[in-house]
């Protein structure tokens, strides 16, 4: 079950609990001596259980549509390149979905049970039943429009099955990166890539397959256009990567630059490389007091990460100043022969 479905299920529990509380208050204030509150409690629990079960089932049944990209024939890629226009279109579609769409079951429920006339009719029936002393039937009927409204919510198919946060939040960051590179005429070519969720096929011991289903992750690969090789042969990748930080219940964009270097393909010796990295550290420390770099010495690779310093003001967010400085640091790293 998706994260969004789980949160919606808890919402159902809350609404049903509130409904039962309201109905309990009705019984108390009506002071119906002929009504056994114990009987009501049992029936209320049954209604609560049925509602919870059907809500979980509806969450599974709805199978909401998420934004998709076409699967290239014969290609198994976890990341797909997208243009600026495709990214803008994806973000705009994700942020505003004006038309509500339901499954076939959802259409029936929305048409015949979730509307003002039904609510009015149910209230009239409840009032009549209460007037004649039929409290428990009134309570059960009172739940019909509430449950129908909740169930219809689960049967919507126009919403993503989970909330996209990172991709829309990073759209402005990517626009700023492109603007800085163009304005300063830096020899960088950016390749925007969206992550595709990876799923396992049913066959035992089968390799993972990639489906055209977008995950909430995005990166920007960096290469040069005027060099014989767009990036050094020892570099497995050079990219701007993104994360989301939560600060005071608000989501903040966080961008960093990463280079992954294959040790077996390096032209520089280990000593030359380490001297070059220390030189890079000094340049960052002397010129950009709000940035820092770190080196991860893995078994097969070196990983250089340049990000906002933890000692800088508001270390949880990357602003436009730091974005531009990350571009300058990336340019410096590309120019250093010792890091190849």
mmCIF file of C-alpha atoms in Angstrom:
data_model
loop_
_atom_site.group_PDB
_atom_site.id
_atom_site.type_symbol
_atom_site.label_atom_id
_atom_site.label_comp_id
_atom_site.label_asym_id
_atom_site.label_seq_id
_atom_site.Cartn_x
_atom_site.Cartn_y
_atom_site.Cartn_z
ATOM 1 C CA UNK A 1 0.000 0.000 0.000
ATOM 2 C CA UNK A 2 1.342 3.446 -0.854
ATOM 3 C CA UNK A 3 2.252 6.077 1.721
ATOM 4 C CA UNK A 4 -0.652 8.244 0.579
ATOM 5 C CA UNK A 5 -3.107 5.346 0.967
ATOM 6 C CA UNK A 6 -1.868 4.646 4.490
ATOM 7 C CA UNK A 7 -2.323 8.265 5.562
ATOM 8 C CA UNK A 8 -5.814 8.288 4.016
ATOM 9 C CA UNK A 9 -6.687 5.105 5.910
ATOM 10 C CA UNK A 10 -5.783 6.806 9.205
ATOM 11 C CA UNK A 11 -8.000 9.685 8.093
ATOM 12 C CA UNK A 12 -10.858 7.208 7.736
ATOM 13 C CA UNK A 13 -10.256 5.924 11.255
ATOM 14 C CA UNK A 14 -10.358 9.487 12.590
ATOM 15 C CA UNK A 15 -13.588 10.316 10.758
ATOM 16 C CA UNK A 16 -15.294 7.160 11.948
ATOM 17 C CA UNK A 17 -14.159 7.751 15.518
ATOM 18 C CA UNK A 18 -15.546 11.297 15.317
ATOM 19 C CA UNK A 19 -18.797 9.975 13.869
ATOM 20 C CA UNK A 20 -19.206 7.437 16.683
ATOM 21 C CA UNK A 21 -18.446 10.134 19.271
ATOM 22 C CA UNK A 22 -21.109 12.396 17.781
ATOM 23 C CA UNK A 23 -23.620 9.558 17.788
ATOM 24 C CA UNK A 24 -22.763 8.753 21.411
ATOM 25 C CA UNK A 25 -23.461 12.364 22.344
ATOM 26 C CA UNK A 26 -26.795 12.177 20.543
ATOM 27 C CA UNK A 27 -27.792 9.167 22.640
ATOM 28 C CA UNK A 28 -26.740 10.820 25.897
ATOM 29 C CA UNK A 29 -28.467 14.122 25.260
ATOM 30 C CA UNK A 30 -31.602 12.495 23.843
ATOM 31 C CA UNK A 31 -31.846 10.593 27.162
ATOM 32 C CA UNK A 32 -33.626 7.675 25.502
ATOM 33 C CA UNK A 33 -34.217 5.397 28.470
ATOM 34 C CA UNK A 34 -35.412 2.585 26.234
ATOM 35 C CA UNK A 35 -32.126 2.517 24.364
ATOM 36 C CA UNK A 36 -29.359 0.322 25.695
ATOM 37 C CA UNK A 37 -26.085 2.219 25.299
ATOM 38 C CA UNK A 38 -24.261 -1.096 25.419
ATOM 39 C CA UNK A 39 -26.140 -2.266 22.344
ATOM 40 C CA UNK A 40 -25.144 0.948 20.587
ATOM 41 C CA UNK A 41 -21.485 0.458 21.466
ATOM 42 C CA UNK A 42 -21.432 -2.998 19.898
ATOM 43 C CA UNK A 43 -23.121 -1.836 16.722
ATOM 44 C CA UNK A 44 -20.872 1.226 16.551
ATOM 45 C CA UNK A 45 -17.781 -0.999 16.750
ATOM 46 C CA UNK A 46 -19.153 -3.191 13.966
ATOM 47 C CA UNK A 47 -19.731 -0.128 11.791
ATOM 48 C CA UNK A 48 -16.220 1.099 12.603
ATOM 49 C CA UNK A 49 -14.674 -2.267 11.681
ATOM 50 C CA UNK A 50 -16.579 -2.595 8.413
ATOM 51 C CA UNK A 51 -15.665 0.952 7.437
ATOM 52 C CA UNK A 52 -11.974 0.407 8.198
ATOM 53 C CA UNK A 53 -11.855 -2.879 6.269
ATOM 54 C CA UNK A 54 -13.590 -1.454 3.200
ATOM 55 C CA UNK A 55 -11.372 1.646 3.310
ATOM 56 C CA UNK A 56 -8.240 -0.530 3.160
ATOM 57 C CA UNK A 57 -9.764 -2.567 0.363
ATOM 58 C CA UNK A 58 -10.666 0.592 -1.564
ATOM 59 C CA UNK A 59 -7.091 1.868 -1.171
ATOM 60 C CA UNK A 60 -5.807 -1.318 -2.800
ATOM 61 C CA UNK A 61 -8.553 -1.430 -5.429
ATOM 62 C CA UNK A 62 -8.279 2.140 -6.711
ATOM 63 C CA UNK A 63 -4.776 1.779 -8.250
ATOM 64 C CA UNK A 64 -4.279 5.520 -8.871
ATOM 65 C CA UNK A 65 -2.475 6.696 -11.986
ATOM 66 C CA UNK A 66 0.974 8.225 -11.570
ATOM 67 C CA UNK A 67 2.823 10.243 -14.164
ATOM 68 C CA UNK A 68 4.660 7.977 -16.588
ATOM 69 C CA UNK A 69 7.340 8.133 -19.241
ATOM 70 C CA UNK A 70 7.448 5.791 -22.251
ATOM 71 C CA UNK A 71 9.735 2.789 -21.920
ATOM 72 C CA UNK A 72 12.426 2.932 -24.649
ATOM 73 C CA UNK A 73 12.440 -0.273 -26.673
ATOM 74 C CA UNK A 74 15.172 -2.673 -25.627
ATOM 75 C CA UNK A 75 16.529 -0.384 -22.905
ATOM 76 C CA UNK A 76 16.722 -1.039 -19.188
ATOM 77 C CA UNK A 77 17.430 2.295 -17.539
ATOM 78 C CA UNK A 78 16.723 3.365 -13.995
ATOM 79 C CA UNK A 79 17.092 7.036 -14.954
ATOM 80 C CA UNK A 80 15.402 8.707 -17.937
ATOM 81 C CA UNK A 81 16.532 11.952 -19.513
ATOM 82 C CA UNK A 82 13.868 14.637 -19.837
ATOM 83 C CA UNK A 83 13.833 18.030 -21.490
ATOM 84 C CA UNK A 84 13.021 21.272 -19.708
ATOM 85 C CA UNK A 85 9.614 21.242 -21.379
ATOM 86 C CA UNK A 86 8.877 17.692 -20.211
ATOM 87 C CA UNK A 87 9.936 18.536 -16.676
ATOM 88 C CA UNK A 88 7.777 21.669 -16.630
ATOM 89 C CA UNK A 89 4.823 19.717 -17.981
ATOM 90 C CA UNK A 90 5.261 16.986 -15.385
ATOM 91 C CA UNK A 91 5.450 19.483 -12.519
ATOM 92 C CA UNK A 92 2.421 21.452 -13.711
ATOM 93 C CA UNK A 93 0.346 18.284 -14.142
ATOM 94 C CA UNK A 94 1.336 17.071 -10.719
ATOM 95 C CA UNK A 95 0.516 20.375 -8.992
ATOM 96 C CA UNK A 96 -2.913 20.955 -10.511
ATOM 97 C CA UNK A 97 -5.384 18.261 -11.491
ATOM 98 C CA UNK A 98 -8.673 20.046 -11.993
ATOM 99 C CA UNK A 99 -10.799 17.137 -13.220
ATOM 100 C CA UNK A 100 -11.729 14.523 -10.642
ATOM 101 C CA UNK A 101 -11.742 11.010 -12.073
ATOM 102 C CA UNK A 102 -12.985 7.822 -10.420
ATOM 103 C CA UNK A 103 -12.985 4.108 -11.040
ATOM 104 C CA UNK A 104 -16.308 2.646 -12.229
ATOM 105 C CA UNK A 105 -17.284 1.857 -8.645
ATOM 106 C CA UNK A 106 -16.245 5.353 -7.594
ATOM 107 C CA UNK A 107 -18.421 6.931 -10.303
ATOM 108 C CA UNK A 108 -21.500 5.094 -9.040
ATOM 109 C CA UNK A 109 -20.825 6.082 -5.426
ATOM 110 C CA UNK A 110 -20.089 9.700 -6.313
ATOM 111 C CA UNK A 111 -23.225 9.977 -8.493
ATOM 112 C CA UNK A 112 -25.782 8.364 -6.208
ATOM 113 C CA UNK A 113 -24.475 8.749 -2.655
ATOM 114 C CA UNK A 114 -22.136 11.775 -2.425
ATOM 115 C CA UNK A 115 -24.297 14.828 -3.083
ATOM 116 C CA UNK A 116 -26.431 17.344 -1.208
ATOM 117 C CA UNK A 117 -29.861 15.810 -2.019
ATOM 118 C CA UNK A 118 -28.765 12.451 -0.532
ATOM 119 C CA UNK A 119 -27.519 14.165 2.632
ATOM 120 C CA UNK A 120 -30.824 16.051 2.984
ATOM 121 C CA UNK A 121 -32.856 12.867 2.504
ATOM 122 C CA UNK A 122 -30.716 10.977 5.029
ATOM 123 C CA UNK A 123 -31.113 13.765 7.606
ATOM 124 C CA UNK A 124 -34.899 13.791 7.139
ATOM 125 C CA UNK A 125 -35.050 10.013 7.558
ATOM 126 C CA UNK A 126 -32.877 10.212 10.674
ATOM 127 C CA UNK A 127 -35.087 12.902 12.212
ATOM 128 C CA UNK A 128 -38.221 10.849 11.546
ATOM 129 C CA UNK A 129 -36.656 7.690 12.990
ATOM 130 C CA UNK A 130 -35.478 9.538 16.105
ATOM 131 C CA UNK A 131 -38.938 11.067 16.541
ATOM 132 C CA UNK A 132 -40.439 7.564 16.603
ATOM 133 C CA UNK A 133 -37.738 6.263 18.937
ATOM 134 C CA UNK A 134 -35.709 4.241 16.431
ATOM 135 C CA UNK A 135 -32.336 5.541 17.533
ATOM 136 C CA UNK A 136 -30.060 2.729 16.333
ATOM 137 C CA UNK A 137 -31.445 2.610 12.749
ATOM 138 C CA UNK A 138 -31.069 6.381 12.620
ATOM 139 C CA UNK A 139 -27.428 6.103 13.637
ATOM 140 C CA UNK A 140 -26.691 3.460 11.008
ATOM 141 C CA UNK A 141 -28.358 5.501 8.261
ATOM 142 C CA UNK A 142 -26.475 8.577 9.470
ATOM 143 C CA UNK A 143 -23.227 6.785 8.503
ATOM 144 C CA UNK A 144 -24.227 6.168 4.877
ATOM 145 C CA UNK A 145 -23.247 9.533 3.272
ATOM 146 C CA UNK A 146 -20.159 9.792 5.475
ATOM 147 C CA UNK A 147 -18.906 6.362 4.476
ATOM 148 C CA UNK A 148 -19.788 6.940 0.802
ATOM 149 C CA UNK A 149 -17.812 10.189 0.761
ATOM 150 C CA UNK A 150 -14.756 8.515 2.273
ATOM 151 C CA UNK A 151 -14.990 5.514 -0.050
ATOM 152 C CA UNK A 152 -15.267 7.736 -3.127
ATOM 153 C CA UNK A 153 -12.101 9.509 -2.044
ATOM 154 C CA UNK A 154 -10.229 6.204 -2.146
ATOM 155 C CA UNK A 155 -11.553 5.404 -5.605
ATOM 156 C CA UNK A 156 -10.077 8.480 -7.265
ATOM 157 C CA UNK A 157 -7.629 7.740 -10.079
ATOM 158 C CA UNK A 158 -6.581 11.279 -10.996
ATOM 159 C CA UNK A 159 -4.120 11.576 -8.102
ATOM 160 C CA UNK A 160 -0.608 10.095 -7.914
ATOM 161 C CA UNK A 161 -0.310 7.073 -5.679
ATOM 162 C CA UNK A 162 2.184 9.046 -3.590
ATOM 163 C CA UNK A 163 2.964 12.705 -3.171
ATOM 164 C CA UNK A 164 5.729 14.119 -5.360
ATOM 165 C CA UNK A 165 7.834 16.500 -3.283
ATOM 166 C CA UNK A 166 11.401 16.490 -4.519
ATOM 167 C CA UNK A 167 10.777 16.880 -8.264
ATOM 168 C CA UNK A 168 8.545 20.010 -8.055
ATOM 169 C CA UNK A 169 10.729 21.515 -5.317
ATOM 170 C CA UNK A 170 13.898 21.073 -7.385
ATOM 171 C CA UNK A 171 12.498 22.558 -10.588
ATOM 172 C CA UNK A 172 13.505 26.073 -9.486
ATOM 173 C CA UNK A 173 16.947 24.821 -8.459
ATOM 174 C CA UNK A 174 17.507 23.312 -11.910
ATOM 175 C CA UNK A 175 16.282 26.484 -13.630
ATOM 176 C CA UNK A 176 18.783 28.480 -11.565
ATOM 177 C CA UNK A 177 21.620 26.090 -12.436
ATOM 178 C CA UNK A 178 20.869 26.450 -16.138
ATOM 179 C CA UNK A 179 20.665 30.228 -15.818
ATOM 180 C CA UNK A 180 24.032 30.492 -14.034
ATOM 181 C CA UNK A 181 25.777 28.294 -16.606
ATOM 182 C CA UNK A 182 24.326 30.181 -19.532
ATOM 183 C CA UNK A 183 24.952 33.638 -18.036
ATOM 184 C CA UNK A 184 28.577 32.852 -17.196
ATOM 185 C CA UNK A 185 29.177 30.948 -20.470
ATOM 186 C CA UNK A 186 30.478 27.871 -18.660
ATOM 187 C CA UNK A 187 31.247 24.856 -20.823
ATOM 188 C CA UNK A 188 28.724 22.577 -19.131
ATOM 189 C CA UNK A 189 26.044 20.452 -20.695
ATOM 190 C CA UNK A 190 23.271 19.439 -18.303
ATOM 191 C CA UNK A 191 21.252 16.256 -18.650
ATOM 192 C CA UNK A 192 18.131 16.315 -16.440
ATOM 193 C CA UNK A 193 17.131 12.819 -15.375
ATOM 194 C CA UNK A 194 14.080 11.507 -13.534
ATOM 195 C CA UNK A 195 14.257 8.269 -11.591
ATOM 196 C CA UNK A 196 12.082 5.310 -12.549
ATOM 197 C CA UNK A 197 10.964 2.947 -9.809
ATOM 198 C CA UNK A 198 12.570 -0.469 -9.915
ATOM 199 C CA UNK A 199 10.405 -3.539 -9.421
ATOM 200 C CA UNK A 200 11.147 -7.240 -9.399
ATOM 201 C CA UNK A 201 9.485 -9.567 -11.879
ATOM 202 C CA UNK A 202 7.553 -12.542 -10.580
ATOM 203 C CA UNK A 203 9.890 -15.219 -11.923
ATOM 204 C CA UNK A 204 12.351 -16.615 -9.410
ATOM 205 C CA UNK A 205 15.962 -15.447 -9.774
ATOM 206 C CA UNK A 206 14.953 -13.052 -12.556
ATOM 207 C CA UNK A 207 16.779 -9.766 -13.001
ATOM 208 C CA UNK A 208 14.986 -6.556 -11.938
ATOM 209 C CA UNK A 209 12.919 -4.898 -14.628
ATOM 210 C CA UNK A 210 12.171 -1.225 -14.998
ATOM 211 C CA UNK A 211 8.635 -0.036 -15.449
ATOM 212 C CA UNK A 212 7.612 3.378 -16.784
ATOM 213 C CA UNK A 213 6.623 4.607 -13.332
ATOM 214 C CA UNK A 214 8.227 7.760 -12.020
ATOM 215 C CA UNK A 215 9.802 7.840 -8.589
ATOM 216 C CA UNK A 216 10.114 11.075 -6.623
ATOM 217 C CA UNK A 217 13.798 11.565 -7.412
ATOM 218 C CA UNK A 218 15.723 13.726 -9.862
ATOM 219 C CA UNK A 219 19.345 14.535 -10.729
ATOM 220 C CA UNK A 220 21.310 16.582 -13.267
ATOM 221 C CA UNK A 221 24.278 14.929 -14.966
ATOM 222 C CA UNK A 222 27.126 17.268 -15.994
ATOM 223 C CA UNK A 223 29.468 16.972 -18.964
ATOM 224 C CA UNK A 224 31.526 19.303 -21.144
ATOM 225 C CA UNK A 225 30.816 20.064 -24.781
ATOM 226 C CA UNK A 226 34.148 21.373 -26.074
ATOM 227 C CA UNK A 227 36.418 18.589 -24.859
ATOM 228 C CA UNK A 228 37.483 15.454 -26.715
ATOM 229 C CA UNK A 229 35.772 13.454 -23.967
ATOM 230 C CA UNK A 230 32.699 15.024 -22.408
ATOM 231 C CA UNK A 231 34.088 14.013 -19.007
ATOM 232 C CA UNK A 232 37.335 12.297 -17.887
ATOM 233 C CA UNK A 233 37.418 8.566 -18.654
ATOM 234 C CA UNK A 234 37.955 7.697 -14.992
ATOM 235 C CA UNK A 235 34.832 9.583 -13.909
ATOM 236 C CA UNK A 236 31.821 7.331 -13.601
ATOM 237 C CA UNK A 237 29.577 10.344 -13.154
ATOM 238 C CA UNK A 238 29.534 14.025 -12.300
ATOM 239 C CA UNK A 239 26.203 15.400 -11.220
ATOM 240 C CA UNK A 240 24.154 17.842 -9.215
ATOM 241 C CA UNK A 241 22.093 15.759 -6.838
ATOM 242 C CA UNK A 242 19.171 16.842 -4.684
ATOM 243 C CA UNK A 243 17.649 16.180 -1.289
ATOM 244 C CA UNK A 244 14.745 17.583 0.707
ATOM 245 C CA UNK A 245 15.139 18.784 4.297
ATOM 246 C CA UNK A 246 12.272 19.341 6.712
ATOM 247 C CA UNK A 247 12.638 22.558 8.696
ATOM 248 C CA UNK A 248 9.888 23.733 11.028
ATOM 249 C CA UNK A 249 7.302 21.661 9.162
ATOM 250 C CA UNK A 250 8.405 23.176 5.854
ATOM 251 C CA UNK A 251 10.315 21.407 3.063
ATOM 252 C CA UNK A 252 13.562 22.999 1.903
ATOM 253 C CA UNK A 253 15.640 22.237 -1.230
ATOM 254 C CA UNK A 254 19.168 20.978 -0.720
ATOM 255 C CA UNK A 255 21.585 20.625 -3.665
ATOM 256 C CA UNK A 256 25.100 19.197 -3.785
ATOM 257 C CA UNK A 257 27.678 18.282 -6.436
ATOM 258 C CA UNK A 258 29.032 14.736 -6.688
ATOM 259 C CA UNK A 259 31.868 13.155 -8.676
ATOM 260 C CA UNK A 260 32.438 9.380 -8.649
ATOM 261 C CA UNK A 261 35.907 8.304 -9.853
ATOM 262 C CA UNK A 262 36.915 4.767 -10.822
ATOM 263 C CA UNK A 263 40.305 4.068 -9.204
ATOM 264 C CA UNK A 264 41.251 1.498 -11.844
ATOM 265 C CA UNK A 265 40.904 4.019 -14.697
ATOM 266 C CA UNK A 266 42.696 6.964 -13.112
ATOM 267 C CA UNK A 267 45.688 8.483 -14.882
ATOM 268 C CA UNK A 268 46.889 10.169 -11.679
ATOM 269 C CA UNK A 269 48.667 8.283 -8.927
ATOM 270 C CA UNK A 270 47.103 8.029 -5.507
ATOM 271 C CA UNK A 271 49.555 10.609 -4.150
ATOM 272 C CA UNK A 272 48.855 13.035 -7.001
ATOM 273 C CA UNK A 273 45.119 12.580 -6.523
ATOM 274 C CA UNK A 274 45.252 13.205 -2.760
ATOM 275 C CA UNK A 275 47.381 16.315 -3.267
ATOM 276 C CA UNK A 276 44.866 17.531 -5.840
ATOM 277 C CA UNK A 277 41.952 16.939 -3.505
ATOM 278 C CA UNK A 278 43.670 18.854 -0.678
ATOM 279 C CA UNK A 279 44.222 21.716 -3.125
ATOM 280 C CA UNK A 280 40.515 21.630 -3.939
ATOM 281 C CA UNK A 281 39.687 21.784 -0.228
ATOM 282 C CA UNK A 282 41.909 24.842 0.217
ATOM 283 C CA UNK A 283 40.289 26.637 -2.737
ATOM 284 C CA UNK A 284 36.810 25.987 -1.363
ATOM 285 C CA UNK A 285 37.815 27.067 2.140
ATOM 286 C CA UNK A 286 39.487 30.277 0.879
ATOM 287 C CA UNK A 287 36.806 31.317 -1.610
ATOM 288 C CA UNK A 288 33.493 29.883 -0.406
ATOM 289 C CA UNK A 289 33.049 29.961 3.350
ATOM 290 C CA UNK A 290 29.542 28.503 3.127
ATOM 291 C CA UNK A 291 30.595 25.359 1.209
ATOM 292 C CA UNK A 292 32.561 22.277 2.203
ATOM 293 C CA UNK A 293 33.862 19.145 0.483
ATOM 294 C CA UNK A 294 34.309 15.589 1.650
ATOM 295 C CA UNK A 295 36.103 12.606 0.137
ATOM 296 C CA UNK A 296 34.812 9.052 0.468
ATOM 297 C CA UNK A 297 37.498 6.455 -0.161
ATOM 298 C CA UNK A 298 35.571 3.371 -1.227
ATOM 299 C CA UNK A 299 37.012 0.028 -2.318
ATOM 300 C CA UNK A 300 36.807 0.710 -6.050
ATOM 301 C CA UNK A 301 35.949 4.388 -6.232
ATOM 302 C CA UNK A 302 36.651 7.834 -4.881
ATOM 303 C CA UNK A 303 33.539 9.923 -4.257
ATOM 304 C CA UNK A 304 33.896 13.705 -3.969
ATOM 305 C CA UNK A 305 30.900 15.533 -2.501
ATOM 306 C CA UNK A 306 30.669 19.329 -2.397
ATOM 307 C CA UNK A 307 27.795 20.717 -0.363
ATOM 308 C CA UNK A 308 26.756 23.491 1.983
ATOM 309 C CA UNK A 309 28.825 23.731 5.137
ATOM 310 C CA UNK A 310 27.208 22.594 8.347
ATOM 311 C CA UNK A 311 28.617 25.741 9.994
ATOM 312 C CA UNK A 312 27.012 28.083 7.459
ATOM 313 C CA UNK A 313 23.876 30.082 8.151
ATOM 314 C CA UNK A 314 20.743 27.963 7.509
ATOM 315 C CA UNK A 315 22.676 24.775 6.649
ATOM 316 C CA UNK A 316 19.428 22.946 5.847
ATOM 317 C CA UNK A 317 18.715 24.861 2.614
ATOM 318 C CA UNK A 318 20.671 25.639 -0.560
ATOM 319 C CA UNK A 319 19.920 29.141 -1.825
ATOM 320 C CA UNK A 320 20.787 30.769 -5.159
ATOM 321 C CA UNK A 321 24.146 32.034 -3.890
ATOM 322 C CA UNK A 322 25.271 28.532 -2.947
ATOM 323 C CA UNK A 323 23.917 27.136 -6.212
ATOM 324 C CA UNK A 324 26.073 29.512 -8.199
ATOM 325 C CA UNK A 325 29.094 28.718 -6.046
ATOM 326 C CA UNK A 326 28.514 25.004 -6.581
ATOM 327 C CA UNK A 327 28.688 25.653 -10.319
ATOM 328 C CA UNK A 328 32.041 27.423 -9.917
ATOM 329 C CA UNK A 329 33.395 24.571 -7.781
ATOM 330 C CA UNK A 330 32.200 22.031 -10.352
ATOM 331 C CA UNK A 331 33.984 24.026 -13.048
ATOM 332 C CA UNK A 332 37.175 23.963 -10.951
ATOM 333 C CA UNK A 333 36.949 20.209 -10.434
ATOM 334 C CA UNK A 334 36.591 19.638 -14.187
ATOM 335 C CA UNK A 335 39.739 21.678 -14.785
ATOM 336 C CA UNK A 336 41.952 19.801 -12.310
ATOM 337 C CA UNK A 337 44.100 17.185 -14.085
ATOM 338 C CA UNK A 338 45.133 15.685 -10.747
ATOM 339 C CA UNK A 339 41.579 14.489 -10.122
ATOM 340 C CA UNK A 340 41.479 12.313 -13.239
#
